[in-house]
XYZ file of C-alpha atoms in Angstrom:
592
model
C -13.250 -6.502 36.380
C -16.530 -8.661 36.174
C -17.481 -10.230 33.225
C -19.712 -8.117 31.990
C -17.136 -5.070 32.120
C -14.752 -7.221 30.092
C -17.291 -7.742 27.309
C -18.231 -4.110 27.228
C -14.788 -3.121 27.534
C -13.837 -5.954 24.158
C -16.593 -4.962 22.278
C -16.297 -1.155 22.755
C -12.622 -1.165 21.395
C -13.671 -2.924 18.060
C -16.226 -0.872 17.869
C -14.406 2.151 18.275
C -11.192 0.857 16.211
C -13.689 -0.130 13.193
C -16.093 2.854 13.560
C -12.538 5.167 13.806
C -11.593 3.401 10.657
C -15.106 4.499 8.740
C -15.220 7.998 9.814
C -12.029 8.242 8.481
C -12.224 6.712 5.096
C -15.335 8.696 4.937
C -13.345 11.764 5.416
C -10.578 10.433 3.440
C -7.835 11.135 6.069
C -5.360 8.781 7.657
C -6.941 6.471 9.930
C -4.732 7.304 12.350
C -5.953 10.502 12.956
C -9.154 9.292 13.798
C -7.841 6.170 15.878
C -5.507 8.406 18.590
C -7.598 11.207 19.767
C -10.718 8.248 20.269
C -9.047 5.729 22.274
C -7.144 8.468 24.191
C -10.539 9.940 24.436
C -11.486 6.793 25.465
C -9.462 5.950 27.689
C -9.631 9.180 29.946
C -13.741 8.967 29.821
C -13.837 5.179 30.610
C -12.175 2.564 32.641
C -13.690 -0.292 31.046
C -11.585 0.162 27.853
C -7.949 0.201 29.320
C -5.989 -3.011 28.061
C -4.193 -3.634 31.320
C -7.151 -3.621 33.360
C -8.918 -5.767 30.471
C -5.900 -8.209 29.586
C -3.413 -7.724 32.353
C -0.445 -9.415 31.806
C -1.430 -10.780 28.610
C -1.722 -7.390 26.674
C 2.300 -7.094 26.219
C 2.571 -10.560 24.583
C -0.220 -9.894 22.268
C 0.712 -6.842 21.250
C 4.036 -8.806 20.756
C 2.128 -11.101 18.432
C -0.327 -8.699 16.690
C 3.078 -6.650 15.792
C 4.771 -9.833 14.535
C 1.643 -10.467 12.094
C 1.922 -6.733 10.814
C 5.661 -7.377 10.182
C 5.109 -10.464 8.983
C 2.615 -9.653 6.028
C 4.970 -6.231 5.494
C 7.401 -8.655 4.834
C 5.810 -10.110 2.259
C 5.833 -6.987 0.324
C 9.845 -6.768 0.548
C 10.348 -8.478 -3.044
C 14.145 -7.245 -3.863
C 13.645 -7.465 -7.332
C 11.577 -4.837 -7.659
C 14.313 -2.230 -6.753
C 16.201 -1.065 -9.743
C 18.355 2.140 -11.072
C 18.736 5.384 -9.117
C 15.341 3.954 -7.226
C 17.599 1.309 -5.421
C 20.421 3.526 -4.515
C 17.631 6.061 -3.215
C 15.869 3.357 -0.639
C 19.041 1.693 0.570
C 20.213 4.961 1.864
C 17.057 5.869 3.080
C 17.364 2.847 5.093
C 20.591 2.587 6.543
C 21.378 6.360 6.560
C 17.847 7.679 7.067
C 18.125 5.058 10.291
C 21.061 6.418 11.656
C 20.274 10.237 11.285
C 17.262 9.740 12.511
C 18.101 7.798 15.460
C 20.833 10.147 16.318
C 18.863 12.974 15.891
C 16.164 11.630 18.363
C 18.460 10.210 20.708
C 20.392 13.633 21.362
C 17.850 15.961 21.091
C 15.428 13.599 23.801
C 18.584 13.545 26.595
C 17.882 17.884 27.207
C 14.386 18.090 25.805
C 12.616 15.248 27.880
C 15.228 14.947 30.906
C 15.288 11.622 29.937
C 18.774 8.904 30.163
C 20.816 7.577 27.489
C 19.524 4.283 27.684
C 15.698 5.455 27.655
C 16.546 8.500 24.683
C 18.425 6.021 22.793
C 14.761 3.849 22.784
C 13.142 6.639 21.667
C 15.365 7.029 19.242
C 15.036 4.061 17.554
C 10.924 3.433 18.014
C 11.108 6.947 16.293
C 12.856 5.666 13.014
C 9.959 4.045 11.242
C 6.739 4.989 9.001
C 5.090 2.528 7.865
C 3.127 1.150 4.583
C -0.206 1.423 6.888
C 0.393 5.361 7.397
C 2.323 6.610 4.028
C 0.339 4.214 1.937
C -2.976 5.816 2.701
C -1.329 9.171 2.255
C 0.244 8.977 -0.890
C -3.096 7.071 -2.378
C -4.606 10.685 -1.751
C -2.081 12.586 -2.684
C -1.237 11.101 -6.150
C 2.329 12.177 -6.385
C 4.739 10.540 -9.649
C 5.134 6.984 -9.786
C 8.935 6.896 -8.916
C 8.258 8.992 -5.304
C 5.375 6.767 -4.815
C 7.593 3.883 -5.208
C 10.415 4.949 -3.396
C 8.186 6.468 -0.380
C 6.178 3.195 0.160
C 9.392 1.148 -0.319
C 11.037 3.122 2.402
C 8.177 2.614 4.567
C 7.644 -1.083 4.460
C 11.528 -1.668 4.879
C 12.174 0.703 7.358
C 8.891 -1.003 9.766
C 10.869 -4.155 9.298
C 13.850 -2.318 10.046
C 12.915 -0.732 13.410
C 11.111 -3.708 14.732
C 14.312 -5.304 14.781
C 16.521 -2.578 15.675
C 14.070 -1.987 18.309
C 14.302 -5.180 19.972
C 17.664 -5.629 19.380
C 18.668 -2.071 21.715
C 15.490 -3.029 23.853
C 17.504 -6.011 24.874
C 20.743 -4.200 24.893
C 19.180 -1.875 27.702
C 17.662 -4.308 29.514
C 20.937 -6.217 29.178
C 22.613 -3.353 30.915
C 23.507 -5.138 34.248
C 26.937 -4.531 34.666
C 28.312 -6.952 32.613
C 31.124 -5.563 30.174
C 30.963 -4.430 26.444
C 31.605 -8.297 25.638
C 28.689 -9.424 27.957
C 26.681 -7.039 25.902
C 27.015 -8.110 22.726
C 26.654 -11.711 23.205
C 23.382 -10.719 24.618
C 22.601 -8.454 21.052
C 23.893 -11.286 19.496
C 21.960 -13.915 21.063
C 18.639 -12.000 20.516
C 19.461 -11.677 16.890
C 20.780 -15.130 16.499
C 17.553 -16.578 18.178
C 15.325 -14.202 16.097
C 17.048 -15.286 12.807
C 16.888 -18.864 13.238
C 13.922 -18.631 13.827
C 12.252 -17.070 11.332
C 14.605 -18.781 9.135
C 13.034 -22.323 10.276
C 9.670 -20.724 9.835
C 10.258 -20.084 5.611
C 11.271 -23.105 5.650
C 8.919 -24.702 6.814
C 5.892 -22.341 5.119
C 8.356 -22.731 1.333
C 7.809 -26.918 2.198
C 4.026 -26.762 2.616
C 3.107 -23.788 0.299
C 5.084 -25.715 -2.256
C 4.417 -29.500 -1.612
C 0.556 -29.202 -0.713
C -2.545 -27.905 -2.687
C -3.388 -25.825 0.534
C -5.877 -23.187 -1.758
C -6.356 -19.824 -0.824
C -8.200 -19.738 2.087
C -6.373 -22.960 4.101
C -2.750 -21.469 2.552
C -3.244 -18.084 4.198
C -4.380 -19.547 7.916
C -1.361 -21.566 7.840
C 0.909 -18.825 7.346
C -0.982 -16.942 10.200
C -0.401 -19.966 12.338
C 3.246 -20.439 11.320
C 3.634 -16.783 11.999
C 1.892 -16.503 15.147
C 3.387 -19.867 16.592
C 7.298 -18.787 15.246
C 7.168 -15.433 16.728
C 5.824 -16.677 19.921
C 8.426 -18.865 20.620
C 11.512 -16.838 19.801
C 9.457 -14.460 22.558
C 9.077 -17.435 24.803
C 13.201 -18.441 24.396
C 13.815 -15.010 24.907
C 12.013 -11.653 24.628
C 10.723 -10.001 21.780
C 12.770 -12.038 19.323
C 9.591 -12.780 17.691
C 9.646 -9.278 15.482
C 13.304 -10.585 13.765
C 11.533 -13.825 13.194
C 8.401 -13.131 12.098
C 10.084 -9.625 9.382
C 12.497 -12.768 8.250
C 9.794 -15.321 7.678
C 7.969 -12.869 5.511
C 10.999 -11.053 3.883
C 12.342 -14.745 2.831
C 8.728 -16.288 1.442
C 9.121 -12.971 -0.666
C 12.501 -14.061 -2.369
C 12.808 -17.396 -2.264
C 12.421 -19.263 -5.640
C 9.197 -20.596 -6.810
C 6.748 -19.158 -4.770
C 4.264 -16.799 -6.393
C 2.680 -15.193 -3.917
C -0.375 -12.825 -4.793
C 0.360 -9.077 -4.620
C -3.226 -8.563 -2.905
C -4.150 -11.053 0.012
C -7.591 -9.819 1.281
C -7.931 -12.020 4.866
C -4.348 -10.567 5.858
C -4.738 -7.507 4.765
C -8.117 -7.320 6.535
C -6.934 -8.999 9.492
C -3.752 -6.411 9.458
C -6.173 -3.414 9.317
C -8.097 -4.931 12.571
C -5.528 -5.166 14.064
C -4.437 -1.868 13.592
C -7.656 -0.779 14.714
C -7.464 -2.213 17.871
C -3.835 -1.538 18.492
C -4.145 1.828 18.159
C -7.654 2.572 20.509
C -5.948 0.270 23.086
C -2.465 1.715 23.062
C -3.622 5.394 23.039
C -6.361 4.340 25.880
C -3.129 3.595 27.969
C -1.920 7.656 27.465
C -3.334 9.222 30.188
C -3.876 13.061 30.370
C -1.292 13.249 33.622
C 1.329 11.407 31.558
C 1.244 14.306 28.770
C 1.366 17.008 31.316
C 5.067 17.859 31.510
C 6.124 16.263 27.897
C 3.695 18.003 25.479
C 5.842 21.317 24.605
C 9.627 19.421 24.933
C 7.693 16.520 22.468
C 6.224 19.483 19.488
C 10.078 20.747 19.543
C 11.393 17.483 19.053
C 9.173 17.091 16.589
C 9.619 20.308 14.928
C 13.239 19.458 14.804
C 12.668 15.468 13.111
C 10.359 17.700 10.722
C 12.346 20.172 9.755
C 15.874 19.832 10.277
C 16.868 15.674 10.106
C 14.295 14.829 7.713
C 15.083 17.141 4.840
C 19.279 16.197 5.755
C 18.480 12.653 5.359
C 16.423 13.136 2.109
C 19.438 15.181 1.042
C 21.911 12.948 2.045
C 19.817 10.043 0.453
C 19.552 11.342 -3.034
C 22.763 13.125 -3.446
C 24.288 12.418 -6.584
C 21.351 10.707 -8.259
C 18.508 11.376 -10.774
C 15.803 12.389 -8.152
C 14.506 16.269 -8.788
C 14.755 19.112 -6.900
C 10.980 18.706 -6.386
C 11.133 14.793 -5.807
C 13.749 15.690 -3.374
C 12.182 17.938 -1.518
C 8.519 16.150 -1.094
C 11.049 13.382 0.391
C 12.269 15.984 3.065
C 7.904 15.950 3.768
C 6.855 12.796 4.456
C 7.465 10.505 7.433
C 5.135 9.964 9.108
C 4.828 7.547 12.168
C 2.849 4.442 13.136
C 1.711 1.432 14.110
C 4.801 0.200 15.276
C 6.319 2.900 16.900
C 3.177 2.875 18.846
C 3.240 -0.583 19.452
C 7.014 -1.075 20.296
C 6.789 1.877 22.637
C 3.839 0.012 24.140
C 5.580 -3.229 24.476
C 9.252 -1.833 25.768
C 8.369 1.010 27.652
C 6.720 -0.400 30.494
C 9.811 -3.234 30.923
C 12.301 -0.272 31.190
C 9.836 1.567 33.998
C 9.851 -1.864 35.892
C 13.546 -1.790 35.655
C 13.853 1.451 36.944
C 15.423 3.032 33.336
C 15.048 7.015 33.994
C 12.534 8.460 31.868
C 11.180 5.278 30.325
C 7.959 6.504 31.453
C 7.901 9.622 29.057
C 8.641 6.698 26.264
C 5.078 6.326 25.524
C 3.745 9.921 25.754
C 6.164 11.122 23.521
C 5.786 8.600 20.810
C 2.328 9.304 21.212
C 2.413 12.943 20.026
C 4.952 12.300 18.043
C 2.256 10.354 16.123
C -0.084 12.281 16.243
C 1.792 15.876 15.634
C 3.298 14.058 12.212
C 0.297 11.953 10.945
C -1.884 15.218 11.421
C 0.828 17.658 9.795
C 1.767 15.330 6.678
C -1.652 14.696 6.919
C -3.230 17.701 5.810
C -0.329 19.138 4.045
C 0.921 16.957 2.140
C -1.197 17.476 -0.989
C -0.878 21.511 -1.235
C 3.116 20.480 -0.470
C 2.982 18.400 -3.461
C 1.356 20.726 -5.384
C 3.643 23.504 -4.922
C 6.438 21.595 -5.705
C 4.948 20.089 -9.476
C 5.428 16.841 -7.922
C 1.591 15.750 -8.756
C 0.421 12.570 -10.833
C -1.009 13.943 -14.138
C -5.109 13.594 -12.988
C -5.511 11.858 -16.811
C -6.510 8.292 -16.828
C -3.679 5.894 -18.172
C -5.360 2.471 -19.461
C -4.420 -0.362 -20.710
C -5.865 -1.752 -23.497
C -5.527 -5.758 -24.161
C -5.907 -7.281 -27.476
C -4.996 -6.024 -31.081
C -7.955 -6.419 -33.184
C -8.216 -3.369 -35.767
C -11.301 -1.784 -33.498
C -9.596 -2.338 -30.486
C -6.709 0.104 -32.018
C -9.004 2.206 -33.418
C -10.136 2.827 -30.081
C -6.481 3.254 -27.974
C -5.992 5.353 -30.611
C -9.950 7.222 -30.021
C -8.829 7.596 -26.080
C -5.161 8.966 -27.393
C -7.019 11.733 -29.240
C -8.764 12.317 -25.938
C -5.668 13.393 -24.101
C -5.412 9.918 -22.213
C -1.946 8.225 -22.183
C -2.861 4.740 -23.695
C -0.942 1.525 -23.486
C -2.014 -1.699 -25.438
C -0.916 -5.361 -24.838
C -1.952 -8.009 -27.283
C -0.596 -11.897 -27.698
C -0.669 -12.541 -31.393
C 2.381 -10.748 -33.137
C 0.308 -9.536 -36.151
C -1.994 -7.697 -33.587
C 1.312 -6.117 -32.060
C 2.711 -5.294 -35.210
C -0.780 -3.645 -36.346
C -0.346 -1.318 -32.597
C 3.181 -0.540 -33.662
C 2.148 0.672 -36.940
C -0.209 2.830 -35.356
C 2.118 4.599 -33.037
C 0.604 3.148 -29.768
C 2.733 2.214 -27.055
C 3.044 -1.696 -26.559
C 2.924 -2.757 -22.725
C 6.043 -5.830 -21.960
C 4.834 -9.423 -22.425
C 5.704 -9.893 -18.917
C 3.348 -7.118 -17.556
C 0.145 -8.940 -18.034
C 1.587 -12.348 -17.439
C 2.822 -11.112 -13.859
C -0.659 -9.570 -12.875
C -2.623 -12.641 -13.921
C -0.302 -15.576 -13.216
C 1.320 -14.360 -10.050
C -0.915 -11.654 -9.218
C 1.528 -8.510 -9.405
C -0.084 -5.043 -9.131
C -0.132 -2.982 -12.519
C 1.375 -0.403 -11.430
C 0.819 3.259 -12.822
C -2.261 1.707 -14.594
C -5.530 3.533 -13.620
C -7.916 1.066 -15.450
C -8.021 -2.493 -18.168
C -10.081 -2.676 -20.898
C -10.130 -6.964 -21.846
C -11.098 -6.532 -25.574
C -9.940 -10.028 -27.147
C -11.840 -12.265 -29.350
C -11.463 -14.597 -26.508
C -14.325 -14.537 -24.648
C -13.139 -17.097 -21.566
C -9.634 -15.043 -21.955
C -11.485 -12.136 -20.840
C -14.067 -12.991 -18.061
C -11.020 -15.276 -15.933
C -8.525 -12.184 -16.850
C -11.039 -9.626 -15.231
C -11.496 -12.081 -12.100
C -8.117 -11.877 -12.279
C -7.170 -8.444 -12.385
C -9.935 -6.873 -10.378
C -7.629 -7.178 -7.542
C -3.992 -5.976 -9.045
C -4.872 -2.324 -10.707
C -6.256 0.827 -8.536
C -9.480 1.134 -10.957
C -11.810 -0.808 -13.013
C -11.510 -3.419 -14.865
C -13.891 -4.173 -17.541
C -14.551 -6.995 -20.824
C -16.868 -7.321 -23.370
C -19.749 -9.008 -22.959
C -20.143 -12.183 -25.132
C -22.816 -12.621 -27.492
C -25.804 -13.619 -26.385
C -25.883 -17.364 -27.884
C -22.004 -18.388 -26.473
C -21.436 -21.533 -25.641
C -18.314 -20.765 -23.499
C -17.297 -22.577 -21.204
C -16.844 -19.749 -18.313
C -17.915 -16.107 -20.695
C -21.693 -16.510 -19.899
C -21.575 -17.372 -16.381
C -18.924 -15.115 -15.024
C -20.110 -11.779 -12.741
C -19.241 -8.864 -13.103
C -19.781 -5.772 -15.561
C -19.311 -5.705 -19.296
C -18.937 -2.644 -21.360
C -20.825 -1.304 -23.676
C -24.583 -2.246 -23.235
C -26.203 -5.947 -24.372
C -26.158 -4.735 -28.013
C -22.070 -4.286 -28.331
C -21.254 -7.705 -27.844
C -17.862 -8.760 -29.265
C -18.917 -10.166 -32.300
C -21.598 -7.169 -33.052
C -18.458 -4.381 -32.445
C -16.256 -6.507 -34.875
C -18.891 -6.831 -37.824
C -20.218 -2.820 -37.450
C -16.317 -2.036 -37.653
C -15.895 -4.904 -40.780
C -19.044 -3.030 -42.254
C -17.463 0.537 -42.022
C -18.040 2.158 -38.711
C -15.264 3.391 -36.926
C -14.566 4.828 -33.578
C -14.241 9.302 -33.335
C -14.084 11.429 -30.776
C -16.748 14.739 -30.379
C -17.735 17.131 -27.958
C -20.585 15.097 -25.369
C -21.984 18.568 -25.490
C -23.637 18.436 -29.336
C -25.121 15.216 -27.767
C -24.957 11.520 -29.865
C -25.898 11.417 -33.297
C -28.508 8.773 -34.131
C -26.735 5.678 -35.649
C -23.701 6.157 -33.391
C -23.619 4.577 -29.743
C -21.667 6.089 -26.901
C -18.618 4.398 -25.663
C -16.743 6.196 -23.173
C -16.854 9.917 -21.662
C -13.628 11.735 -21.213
C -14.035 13.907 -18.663
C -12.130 17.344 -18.375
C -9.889 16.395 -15.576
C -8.448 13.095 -17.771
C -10.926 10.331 -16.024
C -12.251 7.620 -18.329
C -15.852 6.686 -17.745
C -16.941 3.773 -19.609
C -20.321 2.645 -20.776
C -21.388 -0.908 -19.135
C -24.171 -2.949 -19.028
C -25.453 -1.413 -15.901
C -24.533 1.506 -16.430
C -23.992 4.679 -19.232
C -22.696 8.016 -17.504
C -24.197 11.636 -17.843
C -22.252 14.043 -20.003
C -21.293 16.772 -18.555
C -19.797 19.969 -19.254
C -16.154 19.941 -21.206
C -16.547 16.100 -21.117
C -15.110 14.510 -24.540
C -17.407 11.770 -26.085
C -15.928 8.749 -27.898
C -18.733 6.893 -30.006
C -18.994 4.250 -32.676
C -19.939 5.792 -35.943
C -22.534 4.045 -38.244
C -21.357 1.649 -40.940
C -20.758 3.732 -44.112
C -18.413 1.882 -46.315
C -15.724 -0.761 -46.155
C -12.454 1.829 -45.783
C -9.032 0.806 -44.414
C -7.973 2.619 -41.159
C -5.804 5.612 -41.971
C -3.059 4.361 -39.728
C -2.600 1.331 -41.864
């Protein structure tokens, strides 16, 4: 290819993997059902987009590497801790069982349907066990089933990517390893990859837990390093000995996760944006690789194998998995509906099928077709099902806002107890013990101590919480805790806006929206409320009264919609308006 191909080809496929991406966020689908049908599409229309003729021998070692940073930063997500209870007991067998009914499903069901070997149906069987955060995570965002299946569901899928990648290369190497040596011959090679793969990434935490510990690297320089340390680990367990690189680079992240002292942030914006070009690209470039002749003769065998993971060793292994604990019938079930293939399945079909063709492995080259429509027949059928699914079987997220309230001034009550009224489920969190006792005595729920601290000290994700509300009488407190927090909860996150003539040191100068208009300042809301006025609920319908202001709108499907300084929302039909009164007279609450 000339030069000029090569930069048309490069610049087409991030155009197409970013455009892909748009479209589908637009259309609020999975990404990958965008991605596949373009860069097949692609790839069948144009030559000037195919990896190998763009890349050559270099586009299986970066794929390699752009797997290992995937795993790596899934890794990172793998915090044991986290697992508790019946959740636990569900996940592990997920893993380990889910794993091994899956891959024996796939494995004996590919030998008749495809005409393919052992060796090549037992590949497919394990590139078929895995999901993946980057698929189920988008899903289940739209979807909005209960906390406890989310968890579990995007639990399963991070661990089970790191899973496959390494059970993948471990029987990609036991394959390739097949040359006539004995049973013993083959597991010293297993072992060796593993061994290699492990050390590796083992010397790589290290190595990241001494820098990320010992030097002030900031944000920005502490994130490249770990992409370098990554990159440069996984590449050269591949360079000792094939492929190794996924063990290391799943340890490296699993271990920064769990080893003591280091407080990684749940969100981490350059990985997570580098992770989701990467995805982009993966996917337009893999897919441009499928060509129409490949699919001719594996389309029909492929939907029945699918029909069969769907249907049939799916639902046992969601069965099988939680058996004997506290899961519903429902919860069970939506289980038995949701995995959904990936990135790497795509990718580690990429990377080991055309090793097995060059080593003469019969049907290695209906590896990648097949895990092609594999992904696409799932993504597209959890895809568009999985809501009505969930719906049918009362496994849906109660559509009401759930926020959490900080600080425990007597307004700030007043109000968790306004939004209570409302219908919304409230939870409070407040430093000073008085304050707590004061939320205690009004029968508000009282978030744990160590839920805020997490979220703003180590940067944990609220779960479950759908918006914060920062209403201390600390007006620094506030604007650092909403810089803070804008990245750890799934909605807004909103303070008050300090009066006009503060002096603080970081209140006055810090972006972002405040609620309630320039005239509710923090001290203004405290004296109205000291002078009388308190905080009611009404119909938005009979409108505002004069001398009251608008606060929030309820809306009839549970969303809070607050009033902020930019801002102040249209009532609407059914929506619930909670205002401040007028001052009348100095009256205790009734819940004191």
């Amino acid at each position: 290819m000339t030069d000029n191909q090569v930069l048309e080809g490069l610049g087409l496929i991030v155009v197409l993997a970013v455009g892909s991406q748009l479209l589908a966020s637009r259309l609020r689908i999975p990404a990958l059902i965008v991605l596949l049908p373009v860069g097949f599409a692609a790839g069948a229309l144009t030559d000037v987009v195919h990896p190998d003729n763009l890349l050559g021998d270099a586009f299986s070692p970066m794929v390699s590497l752009a797997v290992a940073v995937i795993l790596y930063e899934a890794g990172l997500g793998l915090d044991i801790r986290r697992l508790h209870g019946h959740m636990r007991r569900v996940v592990v067998r997920l893993i380990w069982l889910g794993a091994l009914i899956t891959w024996a499903g796939a494995t004996v069901l590919a030998v008749p349907l495809l005409g393919m070997s052992k060796s090549a149906a037992v590949m497919l069987g394990v590139i078929l066990i895995v999901s993946g955060p980057t698929v189920v995570g988008p899903l289940l965002d739209f979807v909005r089933p209960t906390e406890r299946l989310q968890r579990i569901l995007i639990w399963e899928g991070s661990l089970i990517d790191a899973v496959g990648g390494i059970l993948g290369a471990l029987v990609f190497h036991a394959v390739v390893a097949n040359d006539g040596r004995g049973p013993a011959g083959k597991i010293g090679q297993f072992a060796a990859s593993s061994a290699i793969g492990l050390v590796g990434g083992a010397v790589g935490a290290a190595v990241l837990w001494l820098l990320l510990r010992r030097l002030n690297l900031g944000e920005v320089l502490g994130t490249t390093v770990q992409l370098a340390a990554a990159v440069g680990v996984a590449a050269a367990c591949d360079a000792i000995r094939d492929d190794t690189g996924l063990i290391a680079a799943v340890v490296m992240g699993m271990a920064l996760a769990n080893l003591p002292g280091m407080n990684l942030p749940a969100r981490r914006p350059f990985l997570e944006t580098l992770v989701s070009l990467i995805i982009g690209l993966l996917f337009i470039s893999i897919s441009a690789t499928v060509t129409p002749s490949s699919l001719r003769h594996v389309v029909l065998p492929t939907l029945v194998l699918v029909a069969a993971l769907v249907l049939v060793v799916r639902p046992l292994v969601a069965f099988v998995s939680t058996l004997g604990t506290d899961v519903p019938r429902g919860e069970r079930a939506f289980i038995g509906w949701m995995a959904p293939r990936g990135i790497v399945a795509a990718a580690t079909a990429s990377t080991f099928s055309a090793t097995l063709v060059a080593g003469h492995v019969g049907g290695a080259q209906k590896i990648l077709p097949a895990t092609f429509l594999v992904i696409v027949t799932t993504v597209t059928l959890y895809g568009l099902s999985a809501h009505p699914v969930a719906r049918r079987l009362g496994v849906l997220r109660p559509a009401r806002a759930r926020p959490l309230l900080v600080g425990g001034d007597p307004w700030a009550v007043d109000l968790g107890l306004a939004l209570r009224t409302a219908g919304l489920d409230v939870l409070m969190w407040a430093g000073q013990e008085r304050q707590r006792d004061l939320i205690r005595a009004a029968g508000l729920p009282l978030a744990p101590g160590e839920l805020l601290a997490a979220a703003t000290g180590e940067g944990a994700e609220l779960e479950g919480i759908t918006g914060v509300l920062l209403l201390t009488e600390e007006d620094d407190f506030n604007a650092l805790a909403s810089a803070h927090l804008s990245g750890t909860v799934d909605g807004f996150v909103h303070r008050l806006g300090p009066p006009s003539s503060s002096h603080g040191v970081v209140a006055p100068y810090t972006p972002g929206d405040t609620l309630f208009g320039g005239e509710l300042s923090r001290p203004e809301l405290a004296r109205r409320y000291e002078e009388g006025a308190r905080i009611v609920c009404r119909p938005a319908g009979e409108g505002v009264p004069d001398g009251h202001a608008l606060l929030f709108l309820v809306r009839p499907d549970g969303r809070l919609d607050p009033v902020t300084r930019t801002r102040t929302p249209e009532p609407g039909a059914g929506d619930t308006a909670v205002v401040l009164g007028p001052p009348v007279s100095r009256k205790a609450p009734a819940w004191t």
